[in-house]
mmCIF file of C-alpha atoms in Angstrom:
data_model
loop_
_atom_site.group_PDB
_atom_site.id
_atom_site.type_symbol
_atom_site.label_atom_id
_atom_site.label_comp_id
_atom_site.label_asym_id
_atom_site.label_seq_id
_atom_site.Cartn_x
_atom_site.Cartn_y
_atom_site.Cartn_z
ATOM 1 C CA UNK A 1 0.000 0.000 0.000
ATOM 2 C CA UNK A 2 1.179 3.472 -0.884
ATOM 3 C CA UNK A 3 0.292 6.628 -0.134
ATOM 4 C CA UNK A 4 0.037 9.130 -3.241
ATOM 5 C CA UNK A 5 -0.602 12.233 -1.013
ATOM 6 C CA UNK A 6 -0.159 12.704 2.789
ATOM 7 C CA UNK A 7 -3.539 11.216 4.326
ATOM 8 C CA UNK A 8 -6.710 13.056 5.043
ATOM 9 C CA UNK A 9 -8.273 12.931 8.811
ATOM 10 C CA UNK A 10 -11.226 10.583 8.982
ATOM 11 C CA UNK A 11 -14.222 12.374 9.402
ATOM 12 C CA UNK A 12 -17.935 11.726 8.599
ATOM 13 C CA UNK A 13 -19.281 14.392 6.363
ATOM 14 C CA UNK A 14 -21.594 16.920 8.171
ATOM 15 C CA UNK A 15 -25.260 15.234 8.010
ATOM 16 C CA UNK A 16 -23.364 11.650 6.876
ATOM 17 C CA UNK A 17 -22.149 8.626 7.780
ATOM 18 C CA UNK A 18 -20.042 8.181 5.135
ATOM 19 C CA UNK A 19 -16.267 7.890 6.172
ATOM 20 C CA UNK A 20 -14.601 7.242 3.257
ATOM 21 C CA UNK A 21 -14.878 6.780 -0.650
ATOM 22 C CA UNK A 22 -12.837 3.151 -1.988
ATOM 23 C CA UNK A 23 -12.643 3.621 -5.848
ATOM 24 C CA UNK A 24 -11.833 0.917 -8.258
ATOM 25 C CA UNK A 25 -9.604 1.484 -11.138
ATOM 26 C CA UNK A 26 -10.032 -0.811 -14.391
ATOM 27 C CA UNK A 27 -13.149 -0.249 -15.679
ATOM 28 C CA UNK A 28 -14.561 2.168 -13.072
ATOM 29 C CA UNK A 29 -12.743 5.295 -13.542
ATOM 30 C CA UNK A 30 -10.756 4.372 -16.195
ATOM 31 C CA UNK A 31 -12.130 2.646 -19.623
ATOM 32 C CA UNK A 32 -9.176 0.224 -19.922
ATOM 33 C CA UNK A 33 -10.894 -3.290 -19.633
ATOM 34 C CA UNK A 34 -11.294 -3.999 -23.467
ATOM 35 C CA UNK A 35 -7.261 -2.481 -23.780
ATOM 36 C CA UNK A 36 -6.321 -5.566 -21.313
ATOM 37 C CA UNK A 37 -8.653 -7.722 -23.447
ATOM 38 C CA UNK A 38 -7.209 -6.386 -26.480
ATOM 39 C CA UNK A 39 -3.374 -6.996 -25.186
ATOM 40 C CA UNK A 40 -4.162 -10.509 -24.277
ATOM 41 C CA UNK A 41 -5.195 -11.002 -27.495
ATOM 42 C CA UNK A 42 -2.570 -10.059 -29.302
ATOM 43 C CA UNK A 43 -0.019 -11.739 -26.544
ATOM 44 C CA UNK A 44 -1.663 -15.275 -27.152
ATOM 45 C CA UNK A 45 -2.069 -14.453 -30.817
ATOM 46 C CA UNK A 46 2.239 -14.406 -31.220
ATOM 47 C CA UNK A 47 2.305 -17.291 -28.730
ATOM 48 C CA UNK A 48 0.457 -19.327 -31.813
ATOM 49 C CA UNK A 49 -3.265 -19.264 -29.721
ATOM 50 C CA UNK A 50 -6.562 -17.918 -30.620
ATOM 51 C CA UNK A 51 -8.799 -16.642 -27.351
ATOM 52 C CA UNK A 52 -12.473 -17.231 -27.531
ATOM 53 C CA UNK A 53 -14.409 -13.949 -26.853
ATOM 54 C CA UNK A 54 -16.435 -15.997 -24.280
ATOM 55 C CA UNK A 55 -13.216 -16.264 -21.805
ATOM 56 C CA UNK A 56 -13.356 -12.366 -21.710
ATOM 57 C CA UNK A 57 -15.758 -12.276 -18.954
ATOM 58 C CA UNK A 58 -14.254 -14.851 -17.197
ATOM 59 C CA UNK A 59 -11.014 -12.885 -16.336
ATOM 60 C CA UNK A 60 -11.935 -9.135 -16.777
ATOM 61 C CA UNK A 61 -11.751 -7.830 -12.840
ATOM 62 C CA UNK A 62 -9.751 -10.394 -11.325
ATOM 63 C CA UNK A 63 -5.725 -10.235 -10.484
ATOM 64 C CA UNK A 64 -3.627 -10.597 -13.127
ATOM 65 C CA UNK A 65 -2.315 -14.474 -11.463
ATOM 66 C CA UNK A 66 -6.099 -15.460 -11.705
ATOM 67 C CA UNK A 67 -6.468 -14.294 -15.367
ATOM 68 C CA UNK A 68 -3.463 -15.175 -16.546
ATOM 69 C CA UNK A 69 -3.128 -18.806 -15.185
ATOM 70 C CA UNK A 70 -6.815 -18.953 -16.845
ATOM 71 C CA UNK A 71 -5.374 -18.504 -20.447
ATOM 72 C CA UNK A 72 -2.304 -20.059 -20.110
ATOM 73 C CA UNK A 73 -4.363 -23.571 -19.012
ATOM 74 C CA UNK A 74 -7.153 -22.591 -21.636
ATOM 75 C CA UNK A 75 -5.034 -22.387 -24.758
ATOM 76 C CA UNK A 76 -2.372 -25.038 -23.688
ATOM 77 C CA UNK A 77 0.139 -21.968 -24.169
ATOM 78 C CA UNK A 78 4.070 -23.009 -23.556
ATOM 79 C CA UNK A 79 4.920 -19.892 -21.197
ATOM 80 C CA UNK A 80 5.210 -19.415 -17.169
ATOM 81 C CA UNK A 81 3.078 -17.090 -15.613
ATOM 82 C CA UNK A 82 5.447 -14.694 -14.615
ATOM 83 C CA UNK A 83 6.635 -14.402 -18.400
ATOM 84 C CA UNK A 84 3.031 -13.489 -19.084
ATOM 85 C CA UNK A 85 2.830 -11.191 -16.222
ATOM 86 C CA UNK A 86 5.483 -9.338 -17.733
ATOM 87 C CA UNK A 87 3.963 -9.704 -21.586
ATOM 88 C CA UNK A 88 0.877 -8.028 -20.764
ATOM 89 C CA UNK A 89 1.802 -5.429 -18.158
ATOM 90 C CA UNK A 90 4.404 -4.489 -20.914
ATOM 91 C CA UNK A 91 1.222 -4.821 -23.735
ATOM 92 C CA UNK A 92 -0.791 -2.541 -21.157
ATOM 93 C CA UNK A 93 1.562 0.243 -20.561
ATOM 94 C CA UNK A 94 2.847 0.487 -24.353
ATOM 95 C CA UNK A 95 -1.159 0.893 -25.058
ATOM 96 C CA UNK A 96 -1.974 3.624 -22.192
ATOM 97 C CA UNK A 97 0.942 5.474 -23.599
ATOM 98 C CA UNK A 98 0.066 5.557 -27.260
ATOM 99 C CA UNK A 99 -3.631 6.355 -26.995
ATOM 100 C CA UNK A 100 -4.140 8.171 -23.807
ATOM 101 C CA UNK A 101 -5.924 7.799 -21.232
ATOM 102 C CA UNK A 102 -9.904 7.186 -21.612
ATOM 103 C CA UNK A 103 -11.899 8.191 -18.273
ATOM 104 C CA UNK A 104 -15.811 6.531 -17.634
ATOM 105 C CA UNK A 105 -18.030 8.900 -17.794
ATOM 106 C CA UNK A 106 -18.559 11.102 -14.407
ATOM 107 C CA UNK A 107 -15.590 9.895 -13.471
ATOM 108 C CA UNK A 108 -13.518 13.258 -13.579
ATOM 109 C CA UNK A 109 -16.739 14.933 -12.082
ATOM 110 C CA UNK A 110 -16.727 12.304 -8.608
ATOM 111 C CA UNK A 111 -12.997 12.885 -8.287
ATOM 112 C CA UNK A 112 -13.333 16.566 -8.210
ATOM 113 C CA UNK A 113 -16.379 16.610 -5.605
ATOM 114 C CA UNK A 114 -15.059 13.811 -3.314
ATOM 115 C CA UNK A 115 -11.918 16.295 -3.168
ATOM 116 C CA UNK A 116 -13.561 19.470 -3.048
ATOM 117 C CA UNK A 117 -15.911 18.373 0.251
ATOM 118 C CA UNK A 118 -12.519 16.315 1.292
ATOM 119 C CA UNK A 119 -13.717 12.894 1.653
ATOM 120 C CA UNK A 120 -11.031 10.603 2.051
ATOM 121 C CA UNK A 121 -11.133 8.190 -0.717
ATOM 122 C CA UNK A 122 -8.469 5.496 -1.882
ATOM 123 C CA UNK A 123 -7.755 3.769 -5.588
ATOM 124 C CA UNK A 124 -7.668 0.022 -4.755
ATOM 125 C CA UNK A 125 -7.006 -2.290 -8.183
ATOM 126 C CA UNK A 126 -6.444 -5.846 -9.002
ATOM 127 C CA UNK A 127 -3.392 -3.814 -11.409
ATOM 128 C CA UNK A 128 0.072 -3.847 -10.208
ATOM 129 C CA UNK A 129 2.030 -1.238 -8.302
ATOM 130 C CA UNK A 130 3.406 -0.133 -12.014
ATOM 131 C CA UNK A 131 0.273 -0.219 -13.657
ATOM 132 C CA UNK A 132 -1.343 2.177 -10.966
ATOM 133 C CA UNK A 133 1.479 4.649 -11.234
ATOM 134 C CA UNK A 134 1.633 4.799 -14.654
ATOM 135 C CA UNK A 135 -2.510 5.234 -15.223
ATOM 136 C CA UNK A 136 -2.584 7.848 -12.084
ATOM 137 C CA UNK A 137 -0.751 10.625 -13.996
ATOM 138 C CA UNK A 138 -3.269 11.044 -15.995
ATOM 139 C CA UNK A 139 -6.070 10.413 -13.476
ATOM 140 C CA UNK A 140 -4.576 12.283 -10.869
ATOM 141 C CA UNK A 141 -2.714 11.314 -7.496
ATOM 142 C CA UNK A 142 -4.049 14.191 -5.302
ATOM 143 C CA UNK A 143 -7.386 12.918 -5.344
ATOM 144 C CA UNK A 144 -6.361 9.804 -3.042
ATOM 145 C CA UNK A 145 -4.980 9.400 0.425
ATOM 146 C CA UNK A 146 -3.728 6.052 -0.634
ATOM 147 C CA UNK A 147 -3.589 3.407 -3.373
ATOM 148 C CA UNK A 148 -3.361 -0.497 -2.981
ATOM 149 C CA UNK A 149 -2.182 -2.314 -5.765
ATOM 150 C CA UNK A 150 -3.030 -5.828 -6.458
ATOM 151 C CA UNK A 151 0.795 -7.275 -5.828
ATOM 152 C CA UNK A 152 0.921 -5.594 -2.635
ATOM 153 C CA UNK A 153 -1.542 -7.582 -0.353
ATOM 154 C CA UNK A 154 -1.299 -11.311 -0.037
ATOM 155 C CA UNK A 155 -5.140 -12.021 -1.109
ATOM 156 C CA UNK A 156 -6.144 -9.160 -4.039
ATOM 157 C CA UNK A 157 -9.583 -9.212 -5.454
ATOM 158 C CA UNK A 158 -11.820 -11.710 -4.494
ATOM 159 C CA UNK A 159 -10.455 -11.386 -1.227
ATOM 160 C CA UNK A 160 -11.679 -8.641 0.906
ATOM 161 C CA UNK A 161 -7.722 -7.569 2.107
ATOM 162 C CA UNK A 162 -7.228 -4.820 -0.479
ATOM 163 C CA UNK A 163 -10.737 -3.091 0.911
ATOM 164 C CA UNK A 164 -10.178 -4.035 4.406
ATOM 165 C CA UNK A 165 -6.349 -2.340 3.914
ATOM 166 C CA UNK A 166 -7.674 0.497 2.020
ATOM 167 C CA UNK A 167 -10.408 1.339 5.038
ATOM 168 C CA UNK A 168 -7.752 1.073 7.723
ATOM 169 C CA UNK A 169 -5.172 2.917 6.241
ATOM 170 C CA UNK A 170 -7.773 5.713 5.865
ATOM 171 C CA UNK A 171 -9.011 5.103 9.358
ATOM 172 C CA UNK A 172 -12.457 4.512 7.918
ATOM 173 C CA UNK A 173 -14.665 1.970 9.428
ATOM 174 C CA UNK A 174 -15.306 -0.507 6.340
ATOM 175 C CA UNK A 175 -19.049 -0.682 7.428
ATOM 176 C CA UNK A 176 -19.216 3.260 6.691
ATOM 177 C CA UNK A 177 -17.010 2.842 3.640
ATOM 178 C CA UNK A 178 -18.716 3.311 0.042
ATOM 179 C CA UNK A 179 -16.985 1.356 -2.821
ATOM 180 C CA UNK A 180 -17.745 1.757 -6.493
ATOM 181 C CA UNK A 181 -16.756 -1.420 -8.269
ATOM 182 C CA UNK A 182 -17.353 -2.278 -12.013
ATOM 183 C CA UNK A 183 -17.044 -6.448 -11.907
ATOM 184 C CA UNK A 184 -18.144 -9.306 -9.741
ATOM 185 C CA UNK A 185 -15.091 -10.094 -8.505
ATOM 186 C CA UNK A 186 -14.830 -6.382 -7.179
ATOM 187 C CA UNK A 187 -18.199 -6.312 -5.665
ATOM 188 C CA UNK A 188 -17.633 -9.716 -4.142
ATOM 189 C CA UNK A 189 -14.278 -8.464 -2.724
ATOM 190 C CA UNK A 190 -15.888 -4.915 -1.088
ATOM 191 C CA UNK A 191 -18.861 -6.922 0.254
ATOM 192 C CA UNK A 192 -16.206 -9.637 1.916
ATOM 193 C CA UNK A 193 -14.762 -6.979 3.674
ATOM 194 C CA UNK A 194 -18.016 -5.198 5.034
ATOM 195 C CA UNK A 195 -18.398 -2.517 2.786
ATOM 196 C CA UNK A 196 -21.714 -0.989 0.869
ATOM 197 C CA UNK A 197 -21.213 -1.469 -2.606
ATOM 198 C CA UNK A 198 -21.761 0.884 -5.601
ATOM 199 C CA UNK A 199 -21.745 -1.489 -9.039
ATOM 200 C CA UNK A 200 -21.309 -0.240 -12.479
ATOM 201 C CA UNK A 201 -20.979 -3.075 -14.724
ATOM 202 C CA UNK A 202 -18.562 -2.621 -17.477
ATOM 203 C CA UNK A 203 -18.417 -6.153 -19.368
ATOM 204 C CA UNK A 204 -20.890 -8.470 -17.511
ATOM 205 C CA UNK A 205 -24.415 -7.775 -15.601
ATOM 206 C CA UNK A 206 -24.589 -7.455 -11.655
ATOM 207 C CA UNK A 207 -27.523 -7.398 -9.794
ATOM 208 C CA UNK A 208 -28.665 -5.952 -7.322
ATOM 209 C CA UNK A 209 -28.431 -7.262 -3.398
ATOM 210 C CA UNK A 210 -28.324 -6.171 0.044
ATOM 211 C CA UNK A 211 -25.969 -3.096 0.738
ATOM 212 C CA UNK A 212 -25.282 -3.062 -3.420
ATOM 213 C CA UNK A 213 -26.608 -0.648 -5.529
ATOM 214 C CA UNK A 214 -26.946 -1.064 -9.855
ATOM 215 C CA UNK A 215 -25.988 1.667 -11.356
ATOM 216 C CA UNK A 216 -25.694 2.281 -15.191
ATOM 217 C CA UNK A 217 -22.979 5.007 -15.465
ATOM 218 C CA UNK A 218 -20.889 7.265 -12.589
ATOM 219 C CA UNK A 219 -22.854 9.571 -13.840
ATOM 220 C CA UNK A 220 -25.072 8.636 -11.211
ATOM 221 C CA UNK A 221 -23.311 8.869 -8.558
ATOM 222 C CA UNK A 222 -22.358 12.123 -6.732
ATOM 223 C CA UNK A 223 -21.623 13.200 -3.287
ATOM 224 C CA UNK A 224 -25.189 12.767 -2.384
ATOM 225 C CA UNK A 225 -25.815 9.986 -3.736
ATOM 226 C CA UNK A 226 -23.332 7.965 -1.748
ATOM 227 C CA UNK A 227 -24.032 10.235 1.770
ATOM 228 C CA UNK A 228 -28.004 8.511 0.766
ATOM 229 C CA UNK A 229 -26.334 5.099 1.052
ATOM 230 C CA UNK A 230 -25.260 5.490 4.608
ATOM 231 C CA UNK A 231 -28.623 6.887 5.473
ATOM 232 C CA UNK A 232 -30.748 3.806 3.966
ATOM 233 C CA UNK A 233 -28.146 1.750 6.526
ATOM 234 C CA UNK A 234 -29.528 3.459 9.290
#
């Protein structure tokens, strides 16, 4: 876990018992899930392998060991995991770099609010430490207390360490923590660890359940919006 800028106090916003704001990357802020789609592709492709479009919602979301040792025993490819690892964070980065950096929708708008009314939020991704750095220069390190990056907890996504290290490091009681998640392995991960869950599929439906909310597009969701969620708790 690292901290981008030096950590905001914990406080519940005036009227709210929202504590903190725990954003997802891939997919939720940042329209990159059909680029790591689109890089796997083409790895397997010079490996001499064909992916089926079906597998793509099997591994979109999940860490990179998950979705990686998927392919690799799908297509029978001759490679390790690690030299895939570093294939397609390699793929990733060269494609961030040459075609910018696409935002979701409302996704520059809820950075800029959360910041504005200071509500401590955190960036926690299935991506590596790398990864991260590279896509938050163009999405912006002062809007986060803290990052956690998907090789720097023991258990990433499914697992409900990244959320539960996340809400401690902002001193944030997970319970009181909002998380806006785009996949099933996401929302499974936030609601492991406690949290009230904000969905916004990006490749495969999610319904809606107890302490998760559907939503179609960030667009959605303000400062309000996610205060409401803490109120409905009560």
């Amino acid at each position: 876990m690292t901290s981008t800028v030096p950590a905001l106090s914990t406080r519940a916003a005036e009227g709210s018992a929202l504590q903190a704001v725990l954003l997802d990357m891939d997919g939720t802020l940042v329209d990159t899930e059909g680029f790591w789609w689109d890089v796997e592709v083409e790895v397997f492709a010079a490996l001499g392998h064909t992916l089926d479009d079906s597998w793509r919602h099997v591994v979109v979301g999940g860490p990179m060991s998950r979705s990686a040792g998927f392919l690799i025993e799908a297509t029978g490819a001759d490679i390790t995991l690690a030299e895939l690892s570093v294939l397609l964070n390699r793929g990733f980065e060269d494609r961030i770099v040459g075609a910018g950096l696409p935002l979701m929708p409302g996704a520059a708008r809820l950075l800029a609010e959360l910041s504005e009314h200071g509500v401590p939020t955190a960036l926690v991704s299935a991506s590596h430490r790398r990864i991260i750095d590279r896509v938050l220069t163009g999405l912006g390190a002062h809007h986060f207390a803290l990052t956690v990056a998907g090789d720097e907890v023991a258990r990433t996504k499914p697992h409900p360490d990244p959320y539960l290290l996340a809400a401690a490091g902002l001193g944030a009681d997970p319970a009181r923590c909002a998380v806006v998640e785009d996949t099933a392995t996401g929302v499974a991960a936030a609601e492991a660890a406690g949290c009230h869950v904000v969905a916004v599929p990006s490749v495969s439906p999610i319904e809606p359940a107890h302490r998760r909310t559907v939503v179609t597009s960030l667009e959605q969701v303000d400062l309000t919006f996610l205060r409401g969620l803490m109120t409905e708790m009560r």
